[in-house]
Tab-separated table of C-alpha atoms in Angstrom:
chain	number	residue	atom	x	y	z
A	1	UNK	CA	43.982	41.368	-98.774
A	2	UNK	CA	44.013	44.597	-96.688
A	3	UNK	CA	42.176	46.638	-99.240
A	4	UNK	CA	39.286	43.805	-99.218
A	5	UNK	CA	38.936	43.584	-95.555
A	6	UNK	CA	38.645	47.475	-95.576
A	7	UNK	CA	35.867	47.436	-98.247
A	8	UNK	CA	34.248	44.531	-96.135
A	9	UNK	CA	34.182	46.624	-93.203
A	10	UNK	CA	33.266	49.157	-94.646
A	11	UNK	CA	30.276	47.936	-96.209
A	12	UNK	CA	29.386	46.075	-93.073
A	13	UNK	CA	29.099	49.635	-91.197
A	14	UNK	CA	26.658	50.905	-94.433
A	15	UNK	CA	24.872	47.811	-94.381
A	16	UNK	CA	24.393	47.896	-90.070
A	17	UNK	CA	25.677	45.026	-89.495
A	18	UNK	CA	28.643	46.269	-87.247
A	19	UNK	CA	27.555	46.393	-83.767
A	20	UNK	CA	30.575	46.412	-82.309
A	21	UNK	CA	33.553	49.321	-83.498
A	22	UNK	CA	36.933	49.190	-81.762
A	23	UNK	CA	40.318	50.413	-82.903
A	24	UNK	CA	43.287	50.767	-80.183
A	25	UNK	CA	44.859	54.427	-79.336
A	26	UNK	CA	48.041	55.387	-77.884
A	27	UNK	CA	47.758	57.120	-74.831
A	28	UNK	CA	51.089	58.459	-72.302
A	29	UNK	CA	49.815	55.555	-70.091
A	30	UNK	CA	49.814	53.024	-72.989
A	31	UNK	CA	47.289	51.355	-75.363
A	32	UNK	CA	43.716	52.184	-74.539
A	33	UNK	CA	41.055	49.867	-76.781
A	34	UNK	CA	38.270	51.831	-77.805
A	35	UNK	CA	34.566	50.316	-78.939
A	36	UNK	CA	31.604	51.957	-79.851
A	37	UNK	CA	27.968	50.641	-81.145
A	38	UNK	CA	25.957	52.788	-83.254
A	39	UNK	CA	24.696	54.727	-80.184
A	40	UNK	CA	28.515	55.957	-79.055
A	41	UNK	CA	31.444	54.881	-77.092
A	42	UNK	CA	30.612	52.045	-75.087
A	43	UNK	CA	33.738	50.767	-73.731
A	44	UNK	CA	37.110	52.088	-72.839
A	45	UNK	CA	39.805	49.397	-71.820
A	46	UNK	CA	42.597	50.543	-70.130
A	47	UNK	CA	46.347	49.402	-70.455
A	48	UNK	CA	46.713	46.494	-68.325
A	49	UNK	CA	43.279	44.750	-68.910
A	50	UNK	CA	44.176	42.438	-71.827
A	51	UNK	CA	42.161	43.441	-74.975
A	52	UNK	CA	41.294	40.340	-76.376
A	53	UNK	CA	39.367	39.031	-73.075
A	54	UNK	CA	37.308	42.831	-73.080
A	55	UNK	CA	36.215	41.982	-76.814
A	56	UNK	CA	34.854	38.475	-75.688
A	57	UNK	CA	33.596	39.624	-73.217
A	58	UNK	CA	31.775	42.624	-75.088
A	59	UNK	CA	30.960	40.079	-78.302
A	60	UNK	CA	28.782	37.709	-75.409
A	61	UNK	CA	26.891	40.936	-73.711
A	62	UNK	CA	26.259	43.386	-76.563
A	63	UNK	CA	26.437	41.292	-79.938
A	64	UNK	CA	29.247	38.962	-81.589
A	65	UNK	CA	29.551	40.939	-84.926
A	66	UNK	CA	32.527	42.654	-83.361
A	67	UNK	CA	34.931	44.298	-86.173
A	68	UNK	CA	38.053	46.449	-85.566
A	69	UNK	CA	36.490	50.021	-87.363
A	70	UNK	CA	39.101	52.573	-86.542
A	71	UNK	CA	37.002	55.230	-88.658
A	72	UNK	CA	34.011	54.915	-86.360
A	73	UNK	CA	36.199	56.147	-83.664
A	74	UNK	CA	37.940	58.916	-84.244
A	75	UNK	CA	36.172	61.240	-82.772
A	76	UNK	CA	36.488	59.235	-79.597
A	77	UNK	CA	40.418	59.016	-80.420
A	78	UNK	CA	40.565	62.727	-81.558
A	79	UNK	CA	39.191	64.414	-78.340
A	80	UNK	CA	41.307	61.757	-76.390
A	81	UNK	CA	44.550	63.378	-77.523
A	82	UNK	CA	43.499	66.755	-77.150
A	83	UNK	CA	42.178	65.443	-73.675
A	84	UNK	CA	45.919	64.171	-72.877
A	85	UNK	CA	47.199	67.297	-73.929
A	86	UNK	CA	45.310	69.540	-71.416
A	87	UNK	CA	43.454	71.066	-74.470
A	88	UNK	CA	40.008	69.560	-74.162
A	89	UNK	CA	38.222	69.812	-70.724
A	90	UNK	CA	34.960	68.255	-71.763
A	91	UNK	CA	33.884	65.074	-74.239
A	92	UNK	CA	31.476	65.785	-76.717
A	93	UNK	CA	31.574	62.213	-78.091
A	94	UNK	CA	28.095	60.133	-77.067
A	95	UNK	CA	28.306	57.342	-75.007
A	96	UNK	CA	26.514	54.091	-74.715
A	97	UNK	CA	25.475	53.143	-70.963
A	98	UNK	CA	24.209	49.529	-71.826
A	99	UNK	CA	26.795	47.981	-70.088
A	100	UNK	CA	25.792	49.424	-66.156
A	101	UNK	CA	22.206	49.192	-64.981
A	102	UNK	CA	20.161	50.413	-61.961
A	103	UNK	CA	22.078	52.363	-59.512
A	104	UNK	CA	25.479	51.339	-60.749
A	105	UNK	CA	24.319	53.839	-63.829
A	106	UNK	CA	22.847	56.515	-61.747
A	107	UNK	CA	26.363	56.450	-59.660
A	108	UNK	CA	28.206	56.898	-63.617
A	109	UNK	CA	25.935	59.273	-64.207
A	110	UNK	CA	26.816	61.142	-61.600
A	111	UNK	CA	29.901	61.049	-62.131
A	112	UNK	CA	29.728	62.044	-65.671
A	113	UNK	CA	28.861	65.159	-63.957
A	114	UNK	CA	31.487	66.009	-62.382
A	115	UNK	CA	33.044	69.177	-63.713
A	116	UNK	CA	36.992	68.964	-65.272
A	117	UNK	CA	38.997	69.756	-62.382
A	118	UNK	CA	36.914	69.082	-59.566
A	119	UNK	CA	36.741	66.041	-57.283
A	120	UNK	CA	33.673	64.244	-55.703
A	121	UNK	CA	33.638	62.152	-52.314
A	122	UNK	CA	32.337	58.503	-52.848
A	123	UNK	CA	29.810	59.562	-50.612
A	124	UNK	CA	28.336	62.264	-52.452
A	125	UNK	CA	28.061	59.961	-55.553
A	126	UNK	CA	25.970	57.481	-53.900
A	127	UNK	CA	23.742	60.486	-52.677
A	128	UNK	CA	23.599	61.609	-55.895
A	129	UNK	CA	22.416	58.145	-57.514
A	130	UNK	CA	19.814	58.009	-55.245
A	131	UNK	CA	21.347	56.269	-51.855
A	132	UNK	CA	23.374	58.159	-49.718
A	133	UNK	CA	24.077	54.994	-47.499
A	134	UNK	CA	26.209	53.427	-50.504
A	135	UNK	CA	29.040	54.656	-50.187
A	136	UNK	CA	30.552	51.044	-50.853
A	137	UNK	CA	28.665	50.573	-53.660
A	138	UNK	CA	29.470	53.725	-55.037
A	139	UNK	CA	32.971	52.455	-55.074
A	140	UNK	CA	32.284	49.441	-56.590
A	141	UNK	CA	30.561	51.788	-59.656
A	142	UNK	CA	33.420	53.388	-60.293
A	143	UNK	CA	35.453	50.414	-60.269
A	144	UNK	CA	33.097	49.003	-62.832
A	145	UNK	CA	33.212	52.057	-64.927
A	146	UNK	CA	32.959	50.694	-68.542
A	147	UNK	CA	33.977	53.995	-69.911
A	148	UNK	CA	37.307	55.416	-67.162
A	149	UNK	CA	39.015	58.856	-68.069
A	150	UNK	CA	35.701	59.869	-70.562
A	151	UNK	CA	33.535	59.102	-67.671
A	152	UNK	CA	35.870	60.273	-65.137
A	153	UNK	CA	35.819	58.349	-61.975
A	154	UNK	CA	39.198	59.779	-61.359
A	155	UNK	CA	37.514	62.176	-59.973
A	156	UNK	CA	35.999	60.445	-57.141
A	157	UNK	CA	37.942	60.302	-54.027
A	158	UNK	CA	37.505	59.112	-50.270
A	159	UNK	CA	35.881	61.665	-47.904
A	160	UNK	CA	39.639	62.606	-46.244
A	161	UNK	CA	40.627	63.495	-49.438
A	162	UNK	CA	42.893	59.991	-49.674
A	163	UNK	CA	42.763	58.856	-53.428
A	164	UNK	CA	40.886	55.418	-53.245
A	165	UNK	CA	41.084	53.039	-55.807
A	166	UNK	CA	41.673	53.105	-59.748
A	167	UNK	CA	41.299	50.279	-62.442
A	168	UNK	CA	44.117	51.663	-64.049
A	169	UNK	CA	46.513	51.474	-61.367
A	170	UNK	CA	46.921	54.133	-58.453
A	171	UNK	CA	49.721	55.928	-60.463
A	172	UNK	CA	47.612	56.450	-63.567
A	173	UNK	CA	44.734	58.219	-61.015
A	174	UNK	CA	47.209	60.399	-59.595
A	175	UNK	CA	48.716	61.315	-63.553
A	176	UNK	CA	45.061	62.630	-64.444
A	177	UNK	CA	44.386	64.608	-61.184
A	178	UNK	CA	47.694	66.449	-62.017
A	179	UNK	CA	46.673	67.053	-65.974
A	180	UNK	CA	43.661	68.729	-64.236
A	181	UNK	CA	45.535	70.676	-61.883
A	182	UNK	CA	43.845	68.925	-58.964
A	183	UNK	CA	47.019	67.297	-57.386
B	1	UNK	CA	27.767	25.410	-76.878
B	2	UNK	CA	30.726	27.459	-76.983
B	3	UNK	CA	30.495	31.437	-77.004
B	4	UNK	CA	30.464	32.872	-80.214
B	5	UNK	CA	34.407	34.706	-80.395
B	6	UNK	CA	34.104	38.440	-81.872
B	7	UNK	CA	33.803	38.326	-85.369
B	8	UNK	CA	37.098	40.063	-86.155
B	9	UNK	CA	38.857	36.395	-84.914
B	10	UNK	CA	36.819	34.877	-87.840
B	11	UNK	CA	38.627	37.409	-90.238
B	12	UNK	CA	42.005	37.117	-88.708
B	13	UNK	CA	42.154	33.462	-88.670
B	14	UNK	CA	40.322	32.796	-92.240
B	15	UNK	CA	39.778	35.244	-94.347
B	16	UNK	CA	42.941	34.130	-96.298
B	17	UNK	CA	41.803	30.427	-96.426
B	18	UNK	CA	38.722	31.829	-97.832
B	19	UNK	CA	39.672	33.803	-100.212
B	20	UNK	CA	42.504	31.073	-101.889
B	21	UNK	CA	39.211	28.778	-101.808
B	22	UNK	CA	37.486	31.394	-103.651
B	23	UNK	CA	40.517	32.319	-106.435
B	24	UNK	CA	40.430	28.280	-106.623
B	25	UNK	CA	36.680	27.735	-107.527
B	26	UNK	CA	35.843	31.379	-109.284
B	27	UNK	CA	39.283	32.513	-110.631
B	28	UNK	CA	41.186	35.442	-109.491
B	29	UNK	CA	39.112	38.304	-111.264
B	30	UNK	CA	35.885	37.429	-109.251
B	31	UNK	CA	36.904	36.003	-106.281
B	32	UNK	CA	37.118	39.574	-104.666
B	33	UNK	CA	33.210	40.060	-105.038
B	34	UNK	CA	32.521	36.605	-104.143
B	35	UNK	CA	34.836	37.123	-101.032
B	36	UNK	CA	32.589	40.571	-99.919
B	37	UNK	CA	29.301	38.007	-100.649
B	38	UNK	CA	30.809	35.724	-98.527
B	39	UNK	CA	31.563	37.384	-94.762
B	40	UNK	CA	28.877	39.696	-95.680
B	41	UNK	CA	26.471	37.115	-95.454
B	42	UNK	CA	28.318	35.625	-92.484
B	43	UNK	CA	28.258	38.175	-90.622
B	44	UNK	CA	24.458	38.553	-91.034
B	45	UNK	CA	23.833	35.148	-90.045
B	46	UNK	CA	26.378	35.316	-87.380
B	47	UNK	CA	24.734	36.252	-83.864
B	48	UNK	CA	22.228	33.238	-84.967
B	49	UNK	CA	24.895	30.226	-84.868
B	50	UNK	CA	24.236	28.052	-82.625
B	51	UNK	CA	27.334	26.162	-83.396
B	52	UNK	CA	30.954	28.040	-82.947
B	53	UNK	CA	33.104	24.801	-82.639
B	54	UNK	CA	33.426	24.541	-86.719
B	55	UNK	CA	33.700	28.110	-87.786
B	56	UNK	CA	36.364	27.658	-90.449
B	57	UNK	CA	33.788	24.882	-92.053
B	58	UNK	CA	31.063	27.413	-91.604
B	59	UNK	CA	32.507	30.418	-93.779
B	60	UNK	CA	33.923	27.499	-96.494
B	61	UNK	CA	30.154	26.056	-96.926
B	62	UNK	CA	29.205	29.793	-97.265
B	63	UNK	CA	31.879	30.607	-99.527
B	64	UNK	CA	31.076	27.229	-101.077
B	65	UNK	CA	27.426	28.312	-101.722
B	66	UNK	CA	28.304	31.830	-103.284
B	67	UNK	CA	31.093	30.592	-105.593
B	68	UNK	CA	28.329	27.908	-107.004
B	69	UNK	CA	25.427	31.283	-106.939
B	70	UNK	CA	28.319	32.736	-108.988
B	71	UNK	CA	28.609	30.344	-111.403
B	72	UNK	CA	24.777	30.245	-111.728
B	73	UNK	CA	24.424	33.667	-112.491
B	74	UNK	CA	27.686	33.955	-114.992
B	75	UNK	CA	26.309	30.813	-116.642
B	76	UNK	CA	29.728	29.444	-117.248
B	77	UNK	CA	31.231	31.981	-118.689
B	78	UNK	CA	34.313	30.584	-121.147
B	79	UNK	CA	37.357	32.216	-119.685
B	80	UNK	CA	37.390	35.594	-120.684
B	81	UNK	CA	41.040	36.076	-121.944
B	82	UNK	CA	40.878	39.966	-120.851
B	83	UNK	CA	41.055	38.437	-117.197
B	84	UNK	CA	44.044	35.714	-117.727
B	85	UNK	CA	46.103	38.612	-118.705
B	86	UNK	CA	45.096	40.457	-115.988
B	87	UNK	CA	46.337	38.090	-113.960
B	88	UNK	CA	49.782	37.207	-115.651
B	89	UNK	CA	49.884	41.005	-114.920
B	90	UNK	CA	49.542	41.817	-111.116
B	91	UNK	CA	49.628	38.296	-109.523
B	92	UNK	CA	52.523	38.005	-107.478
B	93	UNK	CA	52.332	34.496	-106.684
B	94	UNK	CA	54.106	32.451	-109.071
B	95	UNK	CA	51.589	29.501	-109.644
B	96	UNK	CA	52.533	28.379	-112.674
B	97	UNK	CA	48.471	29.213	-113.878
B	98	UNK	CA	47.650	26.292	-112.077
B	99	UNK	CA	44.742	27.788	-109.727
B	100	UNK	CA	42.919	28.575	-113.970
B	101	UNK	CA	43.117	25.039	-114.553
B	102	UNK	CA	41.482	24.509	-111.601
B	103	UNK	CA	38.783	27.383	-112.126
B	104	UNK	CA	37.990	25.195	-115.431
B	105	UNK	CA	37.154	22.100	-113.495
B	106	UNK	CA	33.224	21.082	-113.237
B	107	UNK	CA	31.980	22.643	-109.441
B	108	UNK	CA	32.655	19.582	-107.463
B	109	UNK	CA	35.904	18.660	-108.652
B	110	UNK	CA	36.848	22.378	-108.680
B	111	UNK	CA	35.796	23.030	-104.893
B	112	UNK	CA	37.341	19.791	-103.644
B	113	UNK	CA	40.300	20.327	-104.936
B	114	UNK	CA	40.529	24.028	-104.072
B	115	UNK	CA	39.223	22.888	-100.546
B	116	UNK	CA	41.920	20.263	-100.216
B	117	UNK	CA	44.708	22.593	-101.761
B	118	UNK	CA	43.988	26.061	-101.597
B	119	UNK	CA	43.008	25.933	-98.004
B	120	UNK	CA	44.553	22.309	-96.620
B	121	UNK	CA	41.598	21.211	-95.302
B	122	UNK	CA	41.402	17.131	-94.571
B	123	UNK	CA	38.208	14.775	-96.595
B	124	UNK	CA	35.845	15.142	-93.521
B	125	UNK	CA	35.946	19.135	-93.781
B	126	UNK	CA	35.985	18.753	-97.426
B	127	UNK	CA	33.067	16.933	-97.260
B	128	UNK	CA	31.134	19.454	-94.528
B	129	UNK	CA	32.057	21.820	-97.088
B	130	UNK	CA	30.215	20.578	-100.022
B	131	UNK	CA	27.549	18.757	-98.269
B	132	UNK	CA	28.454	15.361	-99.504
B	133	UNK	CA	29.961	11.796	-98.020
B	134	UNK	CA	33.714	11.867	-97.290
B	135	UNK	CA	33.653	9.188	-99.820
B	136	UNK	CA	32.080	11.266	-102.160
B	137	UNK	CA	34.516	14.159	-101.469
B	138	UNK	CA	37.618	11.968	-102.274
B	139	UNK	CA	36.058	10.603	-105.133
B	140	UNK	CA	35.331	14.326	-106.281
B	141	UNK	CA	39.219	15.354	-105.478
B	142	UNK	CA	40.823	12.009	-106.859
B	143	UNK	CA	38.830	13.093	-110.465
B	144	UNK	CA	40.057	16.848	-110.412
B	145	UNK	CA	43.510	15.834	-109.988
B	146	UNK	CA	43.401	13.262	-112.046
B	147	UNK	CA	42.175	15.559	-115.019
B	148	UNK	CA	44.655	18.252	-113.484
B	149	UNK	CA	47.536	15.721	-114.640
B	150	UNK	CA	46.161	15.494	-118.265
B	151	UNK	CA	46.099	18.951	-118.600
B	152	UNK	CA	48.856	19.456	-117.627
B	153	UNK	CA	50.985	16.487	-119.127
């Protein structure tokens, strides 16, 4: 049975009829789920958020013909390690930004910007997307992030230099600044 | 209407009811092909159903459908005896050969009783499956197991 539900999925990536990829990774902070549409990573769900509700909810926004593809990800799961390891300091991998719109984008776009190592205020994102008076809705951005640790919004702290907030827990920010020598 | 789940919970929940439906109605040697026919097609079809509250009915009338296309296209073949081997070979599921008997019934009687067996589903499903009355669905699986017994006797 395994073999035909490989060859299945396999033929429904040749045939493009996969719109939805996702495999799970191990990560030091636990399982991460990975998805990815034809255009690149598109979702990154951290330990803690409970995978199956993440694929419904990606199957009702993006398309239902969701199919766990770990081959369409490694890439995604291969820079990850080295990423975890300190030996990558900058993802290659595309991305797909369907899931944010309007300034909510801009803001993760900015953010995708920020260099390895470096931190941003909340209020220089929201300048950066376009409104420097959002600072709050900067914050809510990066607490949206579909894509956290690739699209770093670890990064982004409060103007005092106090950490903020994190999807991933508070602990889990803190980790990554130290893998990047910030803290 | 209920959201359509992410297609993976289709295969984790059915694929094995599917494919014992298909080894039922096409025999072991070409159920596997019939079984890539069938969730290939669902899945095409997929983001288009408008109806998610009968999905396990859904891929059995498509599996249904290509098991019959099958048939069409192999115009009966006799049982090849290449394949029976075959099976005697790597199936490790003692069934006694049962599911060939089976594979030998005419389509109706074959599905319903595949349908009924191979995948426990109750008259009203069987019938959604083949498109017919309940009535006509227990008349179809009364037959098939009644000419299962003479084989067999």
């Amino acid at each position: 049975m395994k073999a035909s539900l490989e060859r299945l999925t396999e033929r429904a990536n040749d045939e493009d009829l996969l719109d939805v990829a996702y495999t799970t990774s191990d990560s030091p902070f636990g399982p991460l789920l990975l998805a990815a549409t034809p255009r690149g990573l598109v979702k990154l769900g951290l330990p803690g958020h409970d995978p199956e509700t993440v694929l419904e909810d990606l199957a009702s926004r993006i398309s239902p013909r969701v199919l766990e593809a770990p081959a369409r990800l490694e890439q995604t799961r291969r820079e990850l390690d080295l990423y975890f390891e300190g030996k990558l300091t900058e993802f290659a991998l595309p991305l797909d930004w369907q899931l944010s719109r309007d300034f909510r984008r801009r803001a993760l776009r900015e953010i995708d910007r920020i260099p390895y190592g470096k931190t941003r205020s909340y209020t220089e994102i929201a300048r950066g997307a376009g409104n420097e008076r959002a600072v709050r809705a900067a914050g809510t951005a990066c607490g949206a992030n579909p894509i956290p640790i690739v699209v770093p919004c670890h990064r982004v702290l409060r103007s005092g230099g106090a950490l903020g907030g994190y999807g991933g827990g508070l602990p889990m920010k803190e980790a990554l600044l130290k893998l990047e020598g910030i803290l | 209407m209920t959201a359509l789940p992410p297609f993976q919970t289709l295969l984790d929940e059915h694929a094995g009811d599917v494919m014992g439906v298909l080894r039922g109605a096409v025999g072991r040697g070409d159920a596997e092909d019939c079984f890539q026919e069938t969730f290939l097609a669902a899945l095409q079809a997929y983001p288009k159903l408008r109806d998610a509250s009968n999905l396990r009915g859904w891929l059995l009338t498509i599996a249904h459908r290509k098991a019959i296309d099958h048939h069409r296209a192999s115009g009966r073949r006799a049982v090849p005896v290449a394949e029976v081997v075959e099976v005697a070979v790597s199936d490790p599921e003692p069934d006694d050969g049962i599911w060939e008997k089976v594979g030998g019934l005419p389509p109706k009687q074959r599905a319903a009783v595949a349908l009924r067996y191979g995948s426990d589903l109750p008259h009203s499903e069987i019938a959604a499956a083949l498109g017919c009355s309940p009535e006509a669905a227990r008349r179809s699986l009364h037959e098939g197991i009644k000419r299962l017994r003479r084989e067999l006797a």
